[in-house]
Amino acid sequence: MTKIEHIETTIVDIPTIRGHVLSMTTMLVQSIVLVRVRFSDGSEGLGEGTSIGGMSYGAESPESIKLAIDTYIAPTLEGMSGDDVNAATNLMQKVVRGNPIAHCAVETALWDGLGRRLGVSVSQLFGGKVRSSMPVAWTLASGNSDQDIAEAQEMLAQRRHNIFKLKIGKRTVQEDIAHVAAIKSALGDDASIRVDVNQAWTISQARWGLSGLQEIGVDLVEQPIGSRHLKALKHLTDAYEIAVMADEALQGPDDALLVAADRAADVFAVKIAQSGGLKRASEVIAIAQAAGIGLYAGTMLEAGVGTAAAVQLFSTIEALDWGTELFGPLLLKDEILATPIAYSDFSLKVPEGPGIAVDLDPGKVAHYKRDRSDSQHRVAAIT
Ligand code: MUC
Ligand code: MG
């Protein structure tokens, strides 16, 4: 039996290429938790647990992800079979409730290790890929309309992205609509424009917001109101033609079932981290498909390892109607993969190879690793 011998976590802080302005925070750095699982036969598996803006996006932070793994998950799983991923993840659910990002990071490393040992990709472990590339959106979130337009035009010229997600919800609804309208009219029909409000609007603001966005010709609005307000989300989905996408409302299959049963959204942003791992994400996808809800591969702005893991899963999904936003590595000033994921022709190429099919650059990881003596690491919130 190949045993799980050791689970190690490392926090890595990588600056972003520009301030990423969201309704709840401005990101200047992305902090990721890398997981390396060592198995008794000498093989290894990689995983990543990443959230956004410390604790401002959700309940987990890099520090809490590391703590959940180091203190509770690692001691429980070490000594178990590395080949029985389901047994390990079921036990993980029992010893650590919630904390889906920590679960995802460890589960990814187990799938990666299993794939590497068997000489097959994680997509093969999930039944095999049906695509070798997928469309990839870019998020415009500089906080300035002119800069966003210049950025989008550059991306179009490079043929890197033609789907743009605008982060709104920080300013007034009227200011946001004017900002979106300026970008939409500058880009015309060359691009799909979508917005993400990250829960910032009240239901009455959302009514004004959705009617304004619809008039401009925006294709989709993501999580306009609080994640728990499913009745109100359903009202918005039913009342407007613009597609409504659930994101923060989906913390795994149980939530997916609630949203789907009421058809409270038109589209699911499926995130492996928020779902609690690749297996749970595949269950969220199955629920969406059974309910006739559209699919979009979401991101927690993971770096290369987390992005590669999501790419493996989504490469197995036929009906990816709304594409993906698996661009996380491109938002970072530096690449920590030995061979970066390739982006061209408005899409990303699915890396080929065993496991998640990517490897880390150890020098880069050492460079960005959070200093152990810096236990007072503080994240200044810019709101
Ligand atoms: C989110 O809420 O979807 C995804 C892209 C991006 O820029 O932020 C994330 C989070
Ligand atoms: Mg979102």
Coordinates of C-alpha atoms and ligand atoms in Angstrom, one line a residue:
M1 CA 0.0 0.0 0.0
T2 CA 1.3 3.5 -0.9
K3 CA 0.8 5.5 2.3
I4 CA 0.5 9.3 2.7
E5 CA 3.7 9.9 4.5
H6 CA 3.9 13.7 5.0
I7 CA 1.8 16.7 4.2
E8 CA 3.6 20.0 4.1
T9 CA 2.2 23.5 3.5
T10 CA 3.9 26.7 2.4
I11 CA 2.4 30.2 2.2
V12 CA 3.7 32.1 -0.8
D13 CA 3.0 35.9 -1.3
I14 CA 3.2 37.1 -5.0
P15 CA 2.5 40.7 -6.0
T16 CA -0.3 41.3 -8.5
I17 CA 0.5 43.1 -11.8
R18 CA -1.7 46.0 -10.7
G19 CA -4.2 46.8 -8.0
H20 CA -7.2 44.5 -8.4
V21 CA -10.2 46.5 -7.2
L22 CA -13.1 44.4 -6.0
S23 CA -16.2 45.6 -4.1
M24 CA -14.8 44.4 -0.8
T25 CA -11.0 44.9 -1.1
T26 CA -8.2 45.9 -3.4
M27 CA -5.6 43.1 -4.0
L28 CA -2.0 44.1 -4.3
V29 CA -0.7 40.7 -3.5
Q30 CA -2.1 37.2 -3.8
S31 CA -1.3 34.8 -0.9
I32 CA -1.5 31.1 -1.8
V33 CA -1.0 28.0 0.3
L34 CA 1.0 25.3 -1.5
V35 CA 0.5 21.7 -0.4
R36 CA 3.0 19.0 -1.1
V37 CA 2.1 15.4 -0.1
R38 CA 4.9 12.9 0.1
F39 CA 4.0 9.3 -0.3
S40 CA 5.7 6.2 1.0
D41 CA 7.0 5.1 -2.4
G42 CA 8.8 8.4 -2.9
S43 CA 6.1 9.9 -5.2
E44 CA 4.6 13.4 -4.5
G45 CA 1.5 15.3 -5.2
L46 CA 0.8 19.1 -5.4
G47 CA -2.2 21.1 -4.3
E48 CA -3.1 24.8 -3.7
G49 CA -5.5 26.5 -1.4
T50 CA -6.2 30.2 -2.2
S51 CA -8.7 32.8 -1.3
I52 CA -9.1 36.5 -2.1
G53 CA -8.3 39.5 0.0
G54 CA -7.4 37.8 3.3
M55 CA -10.8 37.3 5.0
S56 CA -12.7 39.8 3.1
Y57 CA -14.0 37.5 0.3
G58 CA -14.9 34.5 2.5
A59 CA -14.4 32.9 5.8
E60 CA -11.0 31.2 5.0
S61 CA -7.7 33.0 4.8
P62 CA -4.2 31.7 3.8
E63 CA -3.4 31.4 7.5
S64 CA -6.6 29.5 8.4
I65 CA -6.1 27.2 5.4
K66 CA -2.5 26.4 6.6
L67 CA -3.7 25.9 10.2
A68 CA -6.5 23.6 9.2
I69 CA -4.2 21.4 7.2
D70 CA -1.1 21.5 9.5
T71 CA -3.0 21.0 12.8
Y72 CA -6.0 18.8 11.9
I73 CA -5.9 17.3 8.4
A74 CA -2.2 16.3 8.1
P75 CA -2.0 14.3 11.4
T76 CA -5.3 12.5 10.5
L77 CA -4.3 11.6 6.9
E78 CA -0.6 10.7 7.5
G79 CA -0.3 6.9 7.5
M80 CA -3.5 6.4 5.4
S81 CA -3.5 4.9 1.9
G82 CA -2.6 7.4 -0.7
D83 CA -4.5 5.6 -3.4
D84 CA -7.9 5.7 -1.7
V85 CA -8.7 9.4 -2.3
N86 CA -12.3 9.1 -1.4
A87 CA -11.6 7.5 2.0
A88 CA -9.1 10.2 2.8
T89 CA -11.4 13.0 1.7
N90 CA -14.4 11.5 3.6
L91 CA -12.3 11.5 6.8
M92 CA -11.1 15.0 6.1
Q93 CA -14.8 16.1 6.1
K94 CA -15.3 14.6 9.5
V95 CA -12.2 16.1 11.2
V96 CA -12.6 19.5 9.6
R97 CA -16.1 20.9 9.0
G98 CA -16.5 23.7 6.4
N99 CA -13.1 25.0 5.3
P100 CA -13.6 23.9 1.6
I101 CA -10.5 25.6 0.4
A102 CA -8.3 23.6 2.8
H103 CA -10.1 20.4 1.7
C104 CA -9.6 21.3 -2.0
A105 CA -5.8 21.9 -1.5
V106 CA -5.2 18.5 0.1
E107 CA -7.6 16.6 -2.2
T108 CA -5.9 18.1 -5.3
A109 CA -2.5 16.9 -4.0
L110 CA -3.9 13.4 -3.5
W111 CA -5.4 13.2 -7.1
D112 CA -2.1 14.6 -8.4
G113 CA -0.1 12.0 -6.6
L114 CA -2.4 9.2 -7.7
G115 CA -2.2 10.4 -11.3
R116 CA 1.6 10.6 -11.3
R117 CA 1.9 7.1 -9.8
L118 CA -0.5 5.6 -12.4
G119 CA 1.0 7.7 -15.2
V120 CA -2.3 9.3 -16.1
S121 CA -3.7 12.8 -15.9
V122 CA -6.2 13.9 -13.3
S123 CA -8.7 14.5 -16.3
Q124 CA -8.3 10.7 -17.0
L125 CA -9.1 9.9 -13.4
F126 CA -12.3 11.9 -13.9
G127 CA -13.2 10.0 -17.1
G128 CA -11.1 11.7 -19.7
K129 CA -10.9 15.1 -21.3
V130 CA -13.3 16.2 -24.0
R131 CA -11.4 19.3 -24.9
S132 CA -7.7 20.3 -25.2
S133 CA -8.3 24.1 -24.9
M134 CA -11.0 26.3 -23.3
P135 CA -12.1 29.9 -23.6
V136 CA -10.7 32.2 -20.9
A137 CA -12.1 35.5 -19.6
W138 CA -10.0 38.3 -18.1
T139 CA -11.1 40.5 -15.2
L140 CA -11.0 44.3 -15.7
A141 CA -10.6 45.7 -12.2
S142 CA -8.0 48.5 -12.2
G143 CA -10.6 50.9 -10.7
N144 CA -10.4 53.3 -13.6
S145 CA -12.5 53.1 -16.8
D146 CA -9.9 54.5 -19.2
Q147 CA -7.2 52.1 -17.9
D148 CA -9.7 49.2 -18.2
I149 CA -10.5 50.1 -21.8
A150 CA -6.8 50.3 -22.7
E151 CA -6.2 46.9 -21.0
A152 CA -9.1 45.3 -22.8
Q153 CA -7.9 46.7 -26.2
E154 CA -4.5 45.3 -25.5
M155 CA -5.9 41.9 -24.7
L156 CA -8.0 41.9 -27.8
A157 CA -5.0 42.9 -30.0
Q158 CA -2.9 40.1 -28.5
R159 CA -5.9 37.7 -29.0
R160 CA -5.5 36.7 -25.4
H161 CA -9.0 37.4 -24.2
N162 CA -12.3 38.6 -25.7
I163 CA -14.5 37.9 -22.7
F164 CA -14.2 40.5 -20.0
K165 CA -15.6 40.4 -16.4
L166 CA -15.8 43.9 -14.8
K167 CA -15.7 44.1 -11.1
I168 CA -18.3 46.5 -9.8
G169 CA -20.2 47.2 -6.6
K170 CA -17.7 49.5 -4.9
R171 CA -19.2 52.8 -6.3
T172 CA -22.8 53.9 -6.6
V173 CA -25.0 51.9 -8.9
Q174 CA -25.2 54.9 -11.3
E175 CA -21.4 55.3 -11.3
D176 CA -21.0 51.6 -12.0
I177 CA -23.5 51.6 -14.9
A178 CA -21.7 54.6 -16.4
H179 CA -18.3 52.8 -16.0
V180 CA -19.7 49.6 -17.7
A181 CA -21.4 51.6 -20.4
A182 CA -18.1 53.4 -21.3
I183 CA -16.3 50.0 -21.6
K184 CA -19.1 48.4 -23.5
S185 CA -19.2 51.2 -26.0
A186 CA -15.4 51.3 -26.5
L187 CA -15.2 47.6 -27.2
G188 CA -18.5 47.2 -29.2
D189 CA -19.3 43.8 -30.4
D190 CA -15.7 42.5 -30.3
A191 CA -16.1 41.3 -26.7
S192 CA -18.5 39.7 -24.3
I193 CA -19.0 42.0 -21.2
R194 CA -20.0 40.6 -17.9
V195 CA -20.0 42.0 -14.4
D196 CA -19.3 40.7 -10.9
V197 CA -20.8 42.6 -8.0
N198 CA -19.5 40.2 -5.3
Q199 CA -22.7 40.5 -3.2
A200 CA -22.4 44.3 -2.8
W201 CA -26.0 45.4 -3.8
T202 CA -29.2 45.4 -1.8
I203 CA -32.1 43.9 -3.6
S204 CA -33.5 47.4 -4.6
Q205 CA -30.1 48.5 -5.8
A206 CA -29.9 45.2 -7.8
R207 CA -33.2 46.0 -9.5
W208 CA -31.8 49.3 -10.8
G209 CA -28.5 47.7 -11.5
L210 CA -29.9 44.8 -13.6
S211 CA -32.2 47.0 -15.6
G212 CA -29.3 49.4 -16.4
L213 CA -26.9 46.6 -17.3
Q214 CA -29.5 44.9 -19.4
E215 CA -30.1 48.1 -21.4
I216 CA -26.4 48.5 -22.1
G217 CA -26.2 44.9 -23.5
V218 CA -24.2 43.3 -20.7
D219 CA -24.4 39.5 -21.1
L220 CA -24.3 38.3 -17.5
V221 CA -24.3 39.6 -13.9
E222 CA -22.6 37.6 -11.1
Q223 CA -23.7 37.4 -7.5
P224 CA -25.4 40.8 -7.4
I225 CA -26.7 40.4 -3.9
G226 CA -25.8 38.5 -0.6
S227 CA -25.1 34.8 -1.0
R228 CA -27.8 33.8 1.4
H229 CA -30.6 35.7 -0.3
L230 CA -31.7 33.0 -2.6
K231 CA -35.4 34.1 -2.9
A232 CA -34.2 37.6 -4.0
L233 CA -31.7 36.0 -6.4
K234 CA -34.5 34.0 -7.9
H235 CA -36.6 37.1 -8.2
L236 CA -33.8 38.8 -10.2
T237 CA -33.3 35.7 -12.4
D238 CA -37.0 35.6 -13.2
A239 CA -37.5 39.4 -13.6
Y240 CA -34.7 40.2 -16.1
E241 CA -33.4 38.7 -19.4
I242 CA -29.8 39.3 -18.5
A243 CA -28.2 36.0 -17.2
V244 CA -27.7 35.8 -13.5
M245 CA -24.8 33.8 -12.2
A246 CA -24.4 32.4 -8.6
D247 CA -20.9 32.4 -7.2
E248 CA -20.5 33.0 -3.4
A249 CA -23.9 31.2 -3.0
L250 CA -22.3 28.0 -4.1
Q251 CA -20.3 26.4 -1.3
G252 CA -20.5 22.9 -2.5
P253 CA -23.2 20.4 -3.7
D254 CA -25.7 21.1 -0.8
D255 CA -25.9 24.8 -1.8
A256 CA -25.9 23.9 -5.5
L257 CA -29.0 21.7 -4.9
L258 CA -30.8 24.6 -3.0
V259 CA -30.1 27.1 -5.8
A260 CA -31.0 24.5 -8.6
A261 CA -34.2 23.3 -6.9
D262 CA -35.5 26.9 -7.0
R263 CA -33.8 27.7 -10.2
A264 CA -32.5 30.8 -8.4
A265 CA -29.8 31.4 -11.0
D266 CA -29.2 30.8 -14.7
V267 CA -25.5 30.0 -14.5
F268 CA -23.2 28.5 -11.8
A269 CA -19.7 29.8 -11.4
V270 CA -18.1 26.5 -10.3
K271 CA -14.9 26.9 -8.3
I272 CA -13.0 23.8 -7.2
A273 CA -11.9 25.6 -4.0
Q274 CA -15.3 26.9 -3.0
S275 CA -16.9 23.5 -3.8
G276 CA -14.5 21.7 -1.4
G277 CA -12.4 20.0 -4.0
L278 CA -12.5 18.5 -7.5
K279 CA -14.9 15.7 -6.6
R280 CA -17.4 18.0 -4.9
A281 CA -17.0 20.4 -7.8
S282 CA -17.9 17.6 -10.2
E283 CA -21.1 17.0 -8.1
V284 CA -22.0 20.8 -8.3
I285 CA -21.5 20.5 -12.1
A286 CA -23.8 17.4 -12.2
I287 CA -26.5 19.2 -10.3
A288 CA -26.3 22.2 -12.7
Q289 CA -26.5 20.0 -15.7
A290 CA -29.5 18.0 -14.3
A291 CA -31.3 21.4 -13.6
G292 CA -30.5 22.9 -17.0
I293 CA -28.3 25.6 -15.4
G294 CA -25.4 26.9 -17.5
L295 CA -21.7 26.3 -16.5
Y296 CA -18.8 28.6 -16.0
A297 CA -15.4 27.6 -14.6
G298 CA -14.7 30.2 -11.8
T299 CA -11.5 31.0 -10.1
M300 CA -10.3 32.1 -6.6
L301 CA -7.4 33.7 -8.5
E302 CA -5.2 30.7 -7.8
A303 CA -1.7 30.6 -9.1
G304 CA -0.5 27.8 -11.4
V305 CA -1.1 24.7 -9.3
G306 CA -4.7 25.5 -8.4
T307 CA -5.5 26.7 -11.9
A308 CA -4.0 23.6 -13.5
A309 CA -6.1 21.4 -11.2
A310 CA -9.3 23.2 -12.2
V311 CA -8.2 23.0 -15.9
Q312 CA -7.9 19.2 -15.5
L313 CA -11.5 18.9 -14.2
F314 CA -13.1 21.3 -16.6
S315 CA -11.4 19.7 -19.6
T316 CA -13.7 16.7 -18.9
I317 CA -16.9 18.9 -19.1
E318 CA -18.7 19.0 -22.5
A319 CA -21.2 21.8 -21.7
L320 CA -19.0 24.7 -20.6
D321 CA -21.5 27.2 -22.1
W322 CA -20.0 30.3 -20.4
G323 CA -16.3 29.4 -20.7
T324 CA -13.8 29.9 -17.9
E325 CA -11.9 32.6 -16.0
L326 CA -9.0 30.4 -15.2
F327 CA -6.5 33.3 -15.8
G328 CA -5.1 33.5 -12.2
P329 CA -1.4 33.1 -13.0
L330 CA -1.6 36.0 -15.5
L331 CA -2.7 38.4 -12.7
L332 CA 0.6 37.7 -10.8
K333 CA 3.9 39.6 -11.4
D334 CA 5.8 36.3 -11.4
E335 CA 5.2 32.7 -12.5
I336 CA 6.0 29.9 -10.0
L337 CA 5.4 27.0 -12.4
A338 CA 8.4 25.5 -14.1
T339 CA 6.5 25.6 -17.4
P340 CA 3.6 28.2 -17.4
I341 CA 0.1 27.3 -18.6
A342 CA -0.1 28.6 -22.2
Y343 CA -2.7 31.3 -23.1
S344 CA -3.3 32.2 -26.8
D345 CA -6.2 32.6 -29.3
F346 CA -8.6 33.7 -26.5
S347 CA -8.1 30.3 -24.8
L348 CA -5.9 28.3 -22.5
K349 CA -4.3 25.0 -23.5
V350 CA -4.8 22.1 -21.3
P351 CA -1.4 21.0 -20.1
E352 CA -0.5 17.4 -21.0
G353 CA 1.1 14.9 -18.6
P354 CA 0.5 12.8 -15.5
G355 CA -1.4 14.3 -12.5
I356 CA -2.3 17.9 -12.8
A357 CA 0.5 18.1 -15.4
V358 CA 2.4 21.0 -14.0
D359 CA 5.5 21.4 -11.7
L360 CA 6.7 24.1 -9.5
D361 CA 9.9 26.2 -10.0
P362 CA 11.6 25.6 -6.6
G363 CA 13.7 28.8 -6.8
K364 CA 10.6 30.9 -7.4
V365 CA 8.7 29.3 -4.5
A366 CA 11.7 29.9 -2.2
H367 CA 11.8 33.5 -3.3
Y368 CA 8.2 34.3 -2.6
K369 CA 7.8 32.0 0.5
R370 CA 6.5 33.9 3.5
D371 CA 9.3 34.5 6.0
R372 CA 8.8 32.2 8.9
S373 CA 10.2 34.8 11.3
D374 CA 7.6 37.2 10.0
S375 CA 4.8 35.7 12.2
Q376 CA 3.3 39.2 12.4
H377 CA 2.5 39.2 8.7
R378 CA -0.3 41.8 8.4
V379 CA -2.6 42.4 5.4
A380 CA -3.6 46.1 5.2
A381 CA -7.1 46.1 3.9
I382 CA -7.7 48.7 1.2
T383 CA -11.4 49.3 0.9
Ligands
MUC1 C1 -14.9 36.1 -8.0 O1 -15.7 36.6 -7.2 O2 -15.4 35.6 -9.0 C2 -12.7 35.8 -10.1 C3 -12.1 36.6 -11.0 C4 -11.6 37.8 -10.3 O3 -11.1 38.7 -10.8 O4 -12.0 37.7 -9.0 C5 -12.5 36.4 -8.8 C6 -13.4 36.2 -7.7
MG2 MG -17.4 36.1 -8.4

